[in-house]
Short mmCIF file of C-alpha atoms in Angstrom, two decimals:
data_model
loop_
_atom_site.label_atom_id
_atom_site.label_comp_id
_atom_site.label_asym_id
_atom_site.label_seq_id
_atom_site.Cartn_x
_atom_site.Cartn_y
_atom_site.Cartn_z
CA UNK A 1 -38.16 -0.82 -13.57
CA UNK A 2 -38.12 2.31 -11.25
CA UNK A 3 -37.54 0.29 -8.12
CA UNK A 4 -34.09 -1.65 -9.68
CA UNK A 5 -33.42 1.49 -11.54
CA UNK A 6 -33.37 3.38 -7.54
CA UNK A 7 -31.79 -0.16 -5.96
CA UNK A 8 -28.87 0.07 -8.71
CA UNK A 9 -28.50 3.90 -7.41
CA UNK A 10 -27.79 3.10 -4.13
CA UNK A 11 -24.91 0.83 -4.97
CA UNK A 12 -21.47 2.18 -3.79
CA UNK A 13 -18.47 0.97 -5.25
CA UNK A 14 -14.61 2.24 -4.85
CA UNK A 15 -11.75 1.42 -6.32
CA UNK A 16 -8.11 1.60 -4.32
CA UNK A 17 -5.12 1.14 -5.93
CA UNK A 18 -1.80 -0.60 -5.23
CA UNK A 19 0.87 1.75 -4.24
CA UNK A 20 5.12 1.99 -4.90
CA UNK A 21 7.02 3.33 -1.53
CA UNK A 22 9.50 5.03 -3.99
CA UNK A 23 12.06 6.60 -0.82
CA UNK A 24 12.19 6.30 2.60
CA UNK A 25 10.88 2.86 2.95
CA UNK A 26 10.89 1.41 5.25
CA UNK A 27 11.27 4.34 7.52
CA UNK A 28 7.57 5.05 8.06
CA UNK A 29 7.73 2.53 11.07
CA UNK A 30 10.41 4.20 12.43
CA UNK A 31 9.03 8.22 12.74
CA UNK A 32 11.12 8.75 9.15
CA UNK A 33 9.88 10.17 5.66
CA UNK A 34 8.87 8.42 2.67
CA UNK A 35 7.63 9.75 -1.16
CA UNK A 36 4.87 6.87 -2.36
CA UNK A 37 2.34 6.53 -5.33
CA UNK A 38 -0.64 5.26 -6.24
CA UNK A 39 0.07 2.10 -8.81
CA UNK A 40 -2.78 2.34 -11.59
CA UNK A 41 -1.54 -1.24 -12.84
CA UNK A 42 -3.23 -2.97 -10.18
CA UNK A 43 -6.48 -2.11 -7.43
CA UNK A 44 -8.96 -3.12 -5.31
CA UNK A 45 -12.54 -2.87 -5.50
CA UNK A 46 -15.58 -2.89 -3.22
CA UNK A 47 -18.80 -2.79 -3.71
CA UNK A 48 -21.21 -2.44 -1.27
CA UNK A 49 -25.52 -2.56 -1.70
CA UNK A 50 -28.06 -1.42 0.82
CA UNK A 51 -29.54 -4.92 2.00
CA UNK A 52 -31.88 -6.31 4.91
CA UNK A 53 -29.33 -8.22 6.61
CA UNK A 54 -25.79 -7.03 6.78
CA UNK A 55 -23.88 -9.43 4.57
CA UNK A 56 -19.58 -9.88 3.82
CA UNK A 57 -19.88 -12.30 0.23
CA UNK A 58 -17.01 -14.81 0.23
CA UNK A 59 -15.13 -14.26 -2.87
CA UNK A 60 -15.78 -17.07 -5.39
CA UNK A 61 -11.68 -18.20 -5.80
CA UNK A 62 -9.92 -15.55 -3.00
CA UNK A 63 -11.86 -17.31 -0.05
CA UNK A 64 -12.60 -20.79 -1.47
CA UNK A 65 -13.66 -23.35 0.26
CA UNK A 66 -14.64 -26.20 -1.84
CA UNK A 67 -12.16 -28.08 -3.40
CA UNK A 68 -11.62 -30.61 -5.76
CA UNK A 69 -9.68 -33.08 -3.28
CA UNK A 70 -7.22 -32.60 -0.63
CA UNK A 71 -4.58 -31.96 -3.05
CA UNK A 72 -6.02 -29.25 -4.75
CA UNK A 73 -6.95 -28.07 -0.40
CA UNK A 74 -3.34 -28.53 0.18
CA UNK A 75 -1.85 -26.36 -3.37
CA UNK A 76 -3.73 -24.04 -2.86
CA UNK A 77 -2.85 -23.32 0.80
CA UNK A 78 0.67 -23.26 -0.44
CA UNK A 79 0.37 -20.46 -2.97
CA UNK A 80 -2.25 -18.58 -1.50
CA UNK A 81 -2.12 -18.64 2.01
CA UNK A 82 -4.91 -19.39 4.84
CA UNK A 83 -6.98 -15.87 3.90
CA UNK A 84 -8.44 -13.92 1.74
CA UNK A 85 -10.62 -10.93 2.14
CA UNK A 86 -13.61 -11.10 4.46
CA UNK A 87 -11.51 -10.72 7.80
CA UNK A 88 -10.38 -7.68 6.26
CA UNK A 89 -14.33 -6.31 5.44
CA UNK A 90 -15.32 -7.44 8.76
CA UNK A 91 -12.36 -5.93 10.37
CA UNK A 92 -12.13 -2.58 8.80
CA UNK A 93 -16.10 -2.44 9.96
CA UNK A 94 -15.35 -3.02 13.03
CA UNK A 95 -12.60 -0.41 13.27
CA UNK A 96 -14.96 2.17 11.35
CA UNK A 97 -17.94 1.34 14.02
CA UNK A 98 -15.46 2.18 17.09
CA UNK A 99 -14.17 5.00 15.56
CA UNK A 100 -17.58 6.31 15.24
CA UNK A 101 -18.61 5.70 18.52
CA UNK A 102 -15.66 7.21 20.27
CA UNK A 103 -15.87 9.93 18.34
CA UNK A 104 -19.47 10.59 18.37
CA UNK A 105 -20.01 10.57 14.88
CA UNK A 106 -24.20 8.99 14.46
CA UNK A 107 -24.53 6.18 12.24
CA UNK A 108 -27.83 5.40 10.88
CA UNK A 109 -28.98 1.74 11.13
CA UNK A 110 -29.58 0.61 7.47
CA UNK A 111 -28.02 -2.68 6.84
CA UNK A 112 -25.55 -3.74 3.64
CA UNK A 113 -23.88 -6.16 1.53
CA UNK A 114 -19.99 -5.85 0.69
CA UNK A 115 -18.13 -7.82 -1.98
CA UNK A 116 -14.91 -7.38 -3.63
CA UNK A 117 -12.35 -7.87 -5.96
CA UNK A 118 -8.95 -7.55 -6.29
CA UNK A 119 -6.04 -8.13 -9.19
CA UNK A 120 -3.11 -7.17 -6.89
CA UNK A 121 -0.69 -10.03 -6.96
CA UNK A 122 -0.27 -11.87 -3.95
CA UNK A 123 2.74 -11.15 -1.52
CA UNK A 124 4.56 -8.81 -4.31
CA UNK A 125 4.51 -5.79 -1.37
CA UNK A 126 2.11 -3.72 -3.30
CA UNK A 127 -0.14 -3.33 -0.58
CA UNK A 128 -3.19 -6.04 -1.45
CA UNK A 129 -4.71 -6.31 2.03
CA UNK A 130 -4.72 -2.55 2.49
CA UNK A 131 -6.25 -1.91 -0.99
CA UNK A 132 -9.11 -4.38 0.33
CA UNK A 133 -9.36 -2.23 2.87
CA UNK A 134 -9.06 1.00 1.82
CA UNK A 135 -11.91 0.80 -0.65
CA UNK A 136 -14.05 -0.63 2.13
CA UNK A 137 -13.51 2.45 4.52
CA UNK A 138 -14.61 4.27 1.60
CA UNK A 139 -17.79 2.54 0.72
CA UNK A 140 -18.88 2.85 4.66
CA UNK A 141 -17.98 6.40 4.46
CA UNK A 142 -20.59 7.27 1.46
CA UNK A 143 -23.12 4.60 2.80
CA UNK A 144 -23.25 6.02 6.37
CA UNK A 145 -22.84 9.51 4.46
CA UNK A 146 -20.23 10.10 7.08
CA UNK A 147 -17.05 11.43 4.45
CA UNK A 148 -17.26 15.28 6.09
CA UNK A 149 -16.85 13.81 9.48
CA UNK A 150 -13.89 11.57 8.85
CA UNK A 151 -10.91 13.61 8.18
CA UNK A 152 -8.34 12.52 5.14
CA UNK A 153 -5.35 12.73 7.49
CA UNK A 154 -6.96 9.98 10.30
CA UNK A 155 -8.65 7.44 7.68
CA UNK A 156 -4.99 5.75 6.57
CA UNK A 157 -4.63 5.31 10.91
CA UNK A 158 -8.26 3.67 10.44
CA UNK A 159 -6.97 1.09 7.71
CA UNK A 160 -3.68 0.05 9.72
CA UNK A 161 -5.97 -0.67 12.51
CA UNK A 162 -8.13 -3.31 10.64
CA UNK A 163 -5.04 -4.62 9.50
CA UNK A 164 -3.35 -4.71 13.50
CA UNK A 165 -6.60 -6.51 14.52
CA UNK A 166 -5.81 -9.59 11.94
CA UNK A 167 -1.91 -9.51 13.00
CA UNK A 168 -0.85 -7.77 9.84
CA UNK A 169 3.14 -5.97 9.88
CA UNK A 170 2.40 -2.69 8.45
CA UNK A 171 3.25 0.64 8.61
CA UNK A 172 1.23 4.16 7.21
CA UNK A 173 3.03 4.74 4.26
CA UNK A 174 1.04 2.36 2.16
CA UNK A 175 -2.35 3.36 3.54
CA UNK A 176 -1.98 7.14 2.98
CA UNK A 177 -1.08 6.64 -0.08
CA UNK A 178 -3.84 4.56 -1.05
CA UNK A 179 -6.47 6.98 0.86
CA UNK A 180 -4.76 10.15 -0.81
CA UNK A 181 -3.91 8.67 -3.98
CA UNK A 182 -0.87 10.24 -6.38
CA UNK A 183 2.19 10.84 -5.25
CA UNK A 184 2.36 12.11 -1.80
CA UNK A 185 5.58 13.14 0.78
CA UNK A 186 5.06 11.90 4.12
CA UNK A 187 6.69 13.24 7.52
CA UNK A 188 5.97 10.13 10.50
CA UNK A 189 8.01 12.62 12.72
CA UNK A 190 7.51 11.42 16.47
CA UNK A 191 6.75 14.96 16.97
CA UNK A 192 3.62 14.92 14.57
CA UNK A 193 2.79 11.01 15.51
CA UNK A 194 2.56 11.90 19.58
CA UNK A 195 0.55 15.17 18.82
CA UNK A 196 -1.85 14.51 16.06
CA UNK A 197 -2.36 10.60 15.97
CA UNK A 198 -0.56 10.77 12.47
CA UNK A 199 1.91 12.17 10.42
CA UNK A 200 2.25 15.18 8.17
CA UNK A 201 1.13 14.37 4.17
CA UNK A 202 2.05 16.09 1.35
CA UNK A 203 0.30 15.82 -2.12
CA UNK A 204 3.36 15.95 -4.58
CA UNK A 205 2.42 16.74 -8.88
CA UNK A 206 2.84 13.11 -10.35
CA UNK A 207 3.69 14.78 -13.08
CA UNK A 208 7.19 15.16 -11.64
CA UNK A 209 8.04 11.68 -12.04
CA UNK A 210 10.45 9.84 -14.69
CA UNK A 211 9.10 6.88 -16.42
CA UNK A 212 9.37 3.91 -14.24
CA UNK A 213 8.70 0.31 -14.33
CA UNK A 214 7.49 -2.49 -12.06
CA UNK A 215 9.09 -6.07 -11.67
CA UNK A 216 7.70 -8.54 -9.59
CA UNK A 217 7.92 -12.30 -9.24
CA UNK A 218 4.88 -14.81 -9.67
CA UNK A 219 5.51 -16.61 -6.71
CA UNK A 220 7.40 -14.51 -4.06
CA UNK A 221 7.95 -14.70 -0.40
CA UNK A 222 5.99 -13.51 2.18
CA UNK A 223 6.36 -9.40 2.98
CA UNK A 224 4.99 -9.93 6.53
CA UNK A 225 7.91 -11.67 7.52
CA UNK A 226 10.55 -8.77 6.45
CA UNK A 227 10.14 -6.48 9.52
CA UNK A 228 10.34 -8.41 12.63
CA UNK A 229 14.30 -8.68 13.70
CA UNK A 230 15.28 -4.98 12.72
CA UNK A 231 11.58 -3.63 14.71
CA UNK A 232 13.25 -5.72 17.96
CA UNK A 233 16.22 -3.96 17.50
CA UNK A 234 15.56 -0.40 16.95
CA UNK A 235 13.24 -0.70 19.80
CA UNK A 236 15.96 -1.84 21.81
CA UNK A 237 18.28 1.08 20.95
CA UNK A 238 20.65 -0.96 18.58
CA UNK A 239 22.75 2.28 17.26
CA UNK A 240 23.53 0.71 13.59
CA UNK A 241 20.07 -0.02 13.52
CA UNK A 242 18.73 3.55 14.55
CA UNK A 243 21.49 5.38 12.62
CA UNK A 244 21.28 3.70 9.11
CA UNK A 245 16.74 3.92 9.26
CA UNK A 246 17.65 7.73 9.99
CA UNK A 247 19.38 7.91 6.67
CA UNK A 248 17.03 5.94 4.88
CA UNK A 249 14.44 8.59 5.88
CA UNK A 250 16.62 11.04 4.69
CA UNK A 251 16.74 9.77 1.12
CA UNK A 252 13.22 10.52 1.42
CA UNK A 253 14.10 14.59 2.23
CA UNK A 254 16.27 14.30 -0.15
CA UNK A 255 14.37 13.16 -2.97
CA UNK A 256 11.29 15.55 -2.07
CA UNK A 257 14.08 17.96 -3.08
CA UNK A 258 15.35 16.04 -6.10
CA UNK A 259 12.10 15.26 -7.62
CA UNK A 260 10.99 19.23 -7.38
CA UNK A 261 14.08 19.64 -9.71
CA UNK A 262 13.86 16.94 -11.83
CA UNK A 263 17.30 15.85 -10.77
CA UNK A 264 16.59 12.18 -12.24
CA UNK A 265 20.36 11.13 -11.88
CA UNK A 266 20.01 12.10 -8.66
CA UNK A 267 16.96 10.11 -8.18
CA UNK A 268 18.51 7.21 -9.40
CA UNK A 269 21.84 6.90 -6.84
CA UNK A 270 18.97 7.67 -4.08
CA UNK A 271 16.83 4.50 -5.11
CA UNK A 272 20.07 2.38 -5.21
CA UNK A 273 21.38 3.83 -1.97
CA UNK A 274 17.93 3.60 -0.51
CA UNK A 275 17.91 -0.25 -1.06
CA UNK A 276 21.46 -0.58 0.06
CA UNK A 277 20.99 0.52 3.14
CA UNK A 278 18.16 -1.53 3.43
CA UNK A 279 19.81 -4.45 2.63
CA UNK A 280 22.85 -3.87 5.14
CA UNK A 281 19.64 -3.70 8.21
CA UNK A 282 17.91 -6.67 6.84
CA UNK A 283 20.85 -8.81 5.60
CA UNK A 284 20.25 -11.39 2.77
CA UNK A 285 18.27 -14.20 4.38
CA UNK A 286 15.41 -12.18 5.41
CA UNK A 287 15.32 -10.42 2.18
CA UNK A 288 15.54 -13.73 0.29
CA UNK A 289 17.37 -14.41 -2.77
CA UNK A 290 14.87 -13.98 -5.34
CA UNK A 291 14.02 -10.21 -4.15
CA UNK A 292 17.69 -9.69 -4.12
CA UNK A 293 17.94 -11.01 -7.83
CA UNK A 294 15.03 -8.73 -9.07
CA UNK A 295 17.09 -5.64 -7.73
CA UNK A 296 20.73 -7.03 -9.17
CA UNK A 297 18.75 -8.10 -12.54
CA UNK A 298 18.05 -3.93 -13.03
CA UNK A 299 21.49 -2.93 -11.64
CA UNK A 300 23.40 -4.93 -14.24
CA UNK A 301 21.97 -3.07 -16.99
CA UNK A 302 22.68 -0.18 -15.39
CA UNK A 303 19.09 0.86 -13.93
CA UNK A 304 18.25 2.20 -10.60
CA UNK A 305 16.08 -0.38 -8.47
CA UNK A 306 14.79 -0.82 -5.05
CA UNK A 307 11.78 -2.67 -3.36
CA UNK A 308 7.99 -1.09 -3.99
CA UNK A 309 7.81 -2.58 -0.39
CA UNK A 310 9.20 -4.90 1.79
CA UNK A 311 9.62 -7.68 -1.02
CA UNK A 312 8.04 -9.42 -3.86
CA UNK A 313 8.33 -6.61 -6.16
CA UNK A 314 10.47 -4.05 -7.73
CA UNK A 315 10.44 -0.31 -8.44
CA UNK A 316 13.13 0.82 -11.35
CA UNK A 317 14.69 3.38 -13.24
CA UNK A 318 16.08 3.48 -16.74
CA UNK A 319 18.53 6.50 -17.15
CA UNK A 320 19.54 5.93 -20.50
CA UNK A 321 16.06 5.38 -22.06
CA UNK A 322 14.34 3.35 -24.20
CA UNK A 323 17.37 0.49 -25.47
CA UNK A 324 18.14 0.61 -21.59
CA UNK A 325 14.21 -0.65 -20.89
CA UNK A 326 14.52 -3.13 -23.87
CA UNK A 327 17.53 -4.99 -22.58
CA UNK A 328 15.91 -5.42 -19.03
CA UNK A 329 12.40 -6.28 -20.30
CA UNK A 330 14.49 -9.23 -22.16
CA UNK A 331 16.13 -9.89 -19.33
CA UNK A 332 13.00 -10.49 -16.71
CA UNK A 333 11.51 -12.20 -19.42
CA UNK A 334 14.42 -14.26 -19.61
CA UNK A 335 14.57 -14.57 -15.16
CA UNK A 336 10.67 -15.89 -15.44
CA UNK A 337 9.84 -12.04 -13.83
CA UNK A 338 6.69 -10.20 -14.91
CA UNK A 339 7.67 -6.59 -16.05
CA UNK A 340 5.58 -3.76 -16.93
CA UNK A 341 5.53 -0.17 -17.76
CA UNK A 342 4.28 2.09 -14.23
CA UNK A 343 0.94 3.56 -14.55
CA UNK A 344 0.57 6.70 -11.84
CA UNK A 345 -2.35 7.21 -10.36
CA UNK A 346 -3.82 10.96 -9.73
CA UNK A 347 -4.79 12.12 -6.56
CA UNK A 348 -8.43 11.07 -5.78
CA UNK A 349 -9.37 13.19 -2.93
CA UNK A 350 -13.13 14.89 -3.74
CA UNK A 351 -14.10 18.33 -2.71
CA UNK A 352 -15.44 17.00 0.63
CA UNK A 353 -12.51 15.12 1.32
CA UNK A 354 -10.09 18.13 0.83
CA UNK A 355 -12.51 20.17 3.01
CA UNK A 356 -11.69 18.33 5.87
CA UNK A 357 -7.91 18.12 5.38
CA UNK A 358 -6.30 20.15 7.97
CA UNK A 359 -9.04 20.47 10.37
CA UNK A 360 -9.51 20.27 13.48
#
């Protein structure tokens, strides 16, 4: 009994949470500002047990790969995709391992196990691969007992870079606010992104927040896909392009500002202006119809609405209160959307994490 009693002891499990890009997105590729939170609705968890061999477990329906017959091969490729989550565990060790080694930080040579699970839905742009991730940086950092070494501000660059290696569109916003957790303000100035490696984060009370809600579709399109013709043309100079993703990080200044206050009217016309803008870079077709309909379905009861992320799922507003979040629950039920009430997540930095935030 003592020996599984001290086994069970040495198990490490963390949970990371889905996040909402409430401003700014998606201006975090583009050295802007963004204000994100931790979604407690949905996470990610790893677990990971000291073992002979080191071991990445398959998960039993996320990386399947025995099947009933071709068809049921072929449907499931369709709705789920070609991956689940062991090239992100074997990734994000990798990454760790480098970083280590670069950085002269001594690992010791015991060997582990790592599993997970996850009930972030699929392609809603609530940050499901990074999530994965996330919570696997943070099991290596306990096993290795490595967390004082690693400072707060680099581990979100650590994330994106397992995610880079598997050809993943990302940008920082989602990962610092999964490594951070709460509600956070984030400055990707090109200043602060040349000299420190990252940008400059700032915890925010979630306490300031309205009530807010989450739609998202159960089979939506794919949020990797969103990115790719505005990056091309902000890195080639195209003016509209560089002009309107400036003022989509301002929203973000903005609503530091507003959200301080508790300026929720405010809030509102900077969500809606927010996705407008996005919308007029993007255009329709890459946004796709049915993330365009999620958004319109809020606005015509007269809510404020924008993307979480780059598709898949919505972040809204009610104004007017509770008969104003009746009439649009009935009306995503009616639309065949899932909508729920936003749980915010607290910050869930420890003492040794916040001890190494800010240094050099």
């Amino acid at each position: 009994m003592e020996i599984a009693s001290e086994k069970q002891s040495a198990v490490i499990e963390h949970k990371s949470y889905a996040r909402v890009g409430l401003l700014g997105n998606p201006s975090d590729v583009y050295f802007g500002n963004t204000i994100s939170f931790s979604l407690g609705n949905f996470w990610a968890s790893v677990r990971l047990e000291p073992s002979t061999d080191l071991v990445i477990v398959p998960h039993p329906s996320h990386d399947l790969v025995q099947f009933n017959s071709i068809s049921h091969l072929v449907n499931r490729l369709q709705n789920e995709g070609y991956y689940g989550g062991v090239r992100l565990l074997m990734a994000i060790c990798k990454i760790f391992h480098k970083y280590c080694k670069e950085n002269n930080v001594t690992l010791h040579d015991g060997n582990f196990t790592l599993s997970y699970e996850t009930n972030i839905p699929r392609q809603t742009g609530l940050s499901g691969s990074s999530a994965i991730v996330s919570a696997a940086l943070s099991c290596l950092l306990d096993f290795y007992k490595v967390r004082h070494l690693i400072k707060v501000e680099v581990r979100p660059n650590l994330v994106l870079n397992a995610e880079k290696e598997l050809g993943i569109v990302a940008g920082l916003q989602d990962r610092v606010a999964q490594v951070y957790g709460g509600l956070v303000y984030m400055d990707f100035g090109k200043n602060h992104m040349d000299e420190l490696g990252h940008g400059i984060y700032t915890p925010m009370d979630v306490d300031l927040l309205p009530p807010l809600y989450l739609i998202y579709a159960e089979n939506p399109s794919d949020s990797g896909k969103v990115h790719s013709t505005v990056r091309q043309r902000w890195l080639d100079g195209d003016e509209f392009i560089r002009s309107t993703m400036e003022e989509v990080a301002n929203i973000a200044v903005e609503g530091r500002k507003t959200l301080l206050e508790k300026d929720y009217i405010k809030l509102a016309a900077l969500m809606n202006h927010n996705f407008d803008l996005r919308r007029r870079m993007f255009g329709d077709d890459a946004l796709g119809a049915m993330n365009i309909e999620m958004v319109e379905i809020a606005r015509r009861v007269g809510a404020a609405s924008k993307f979480t992320g780059s598709g898949g799922a919505v972040v809204v507003f009610c104004p007017d209160g509770h008969s104003q979040v009746k009439q649009l629950e009935d009306a995503c039920h009616s639309a065949g959307f899932s909508f729920q009430p936003i749980k915010v997540m607290p910050s869930f930095l420890n003492d040794i994490d916040c001890q190494t935030l800010g240094s050099k």
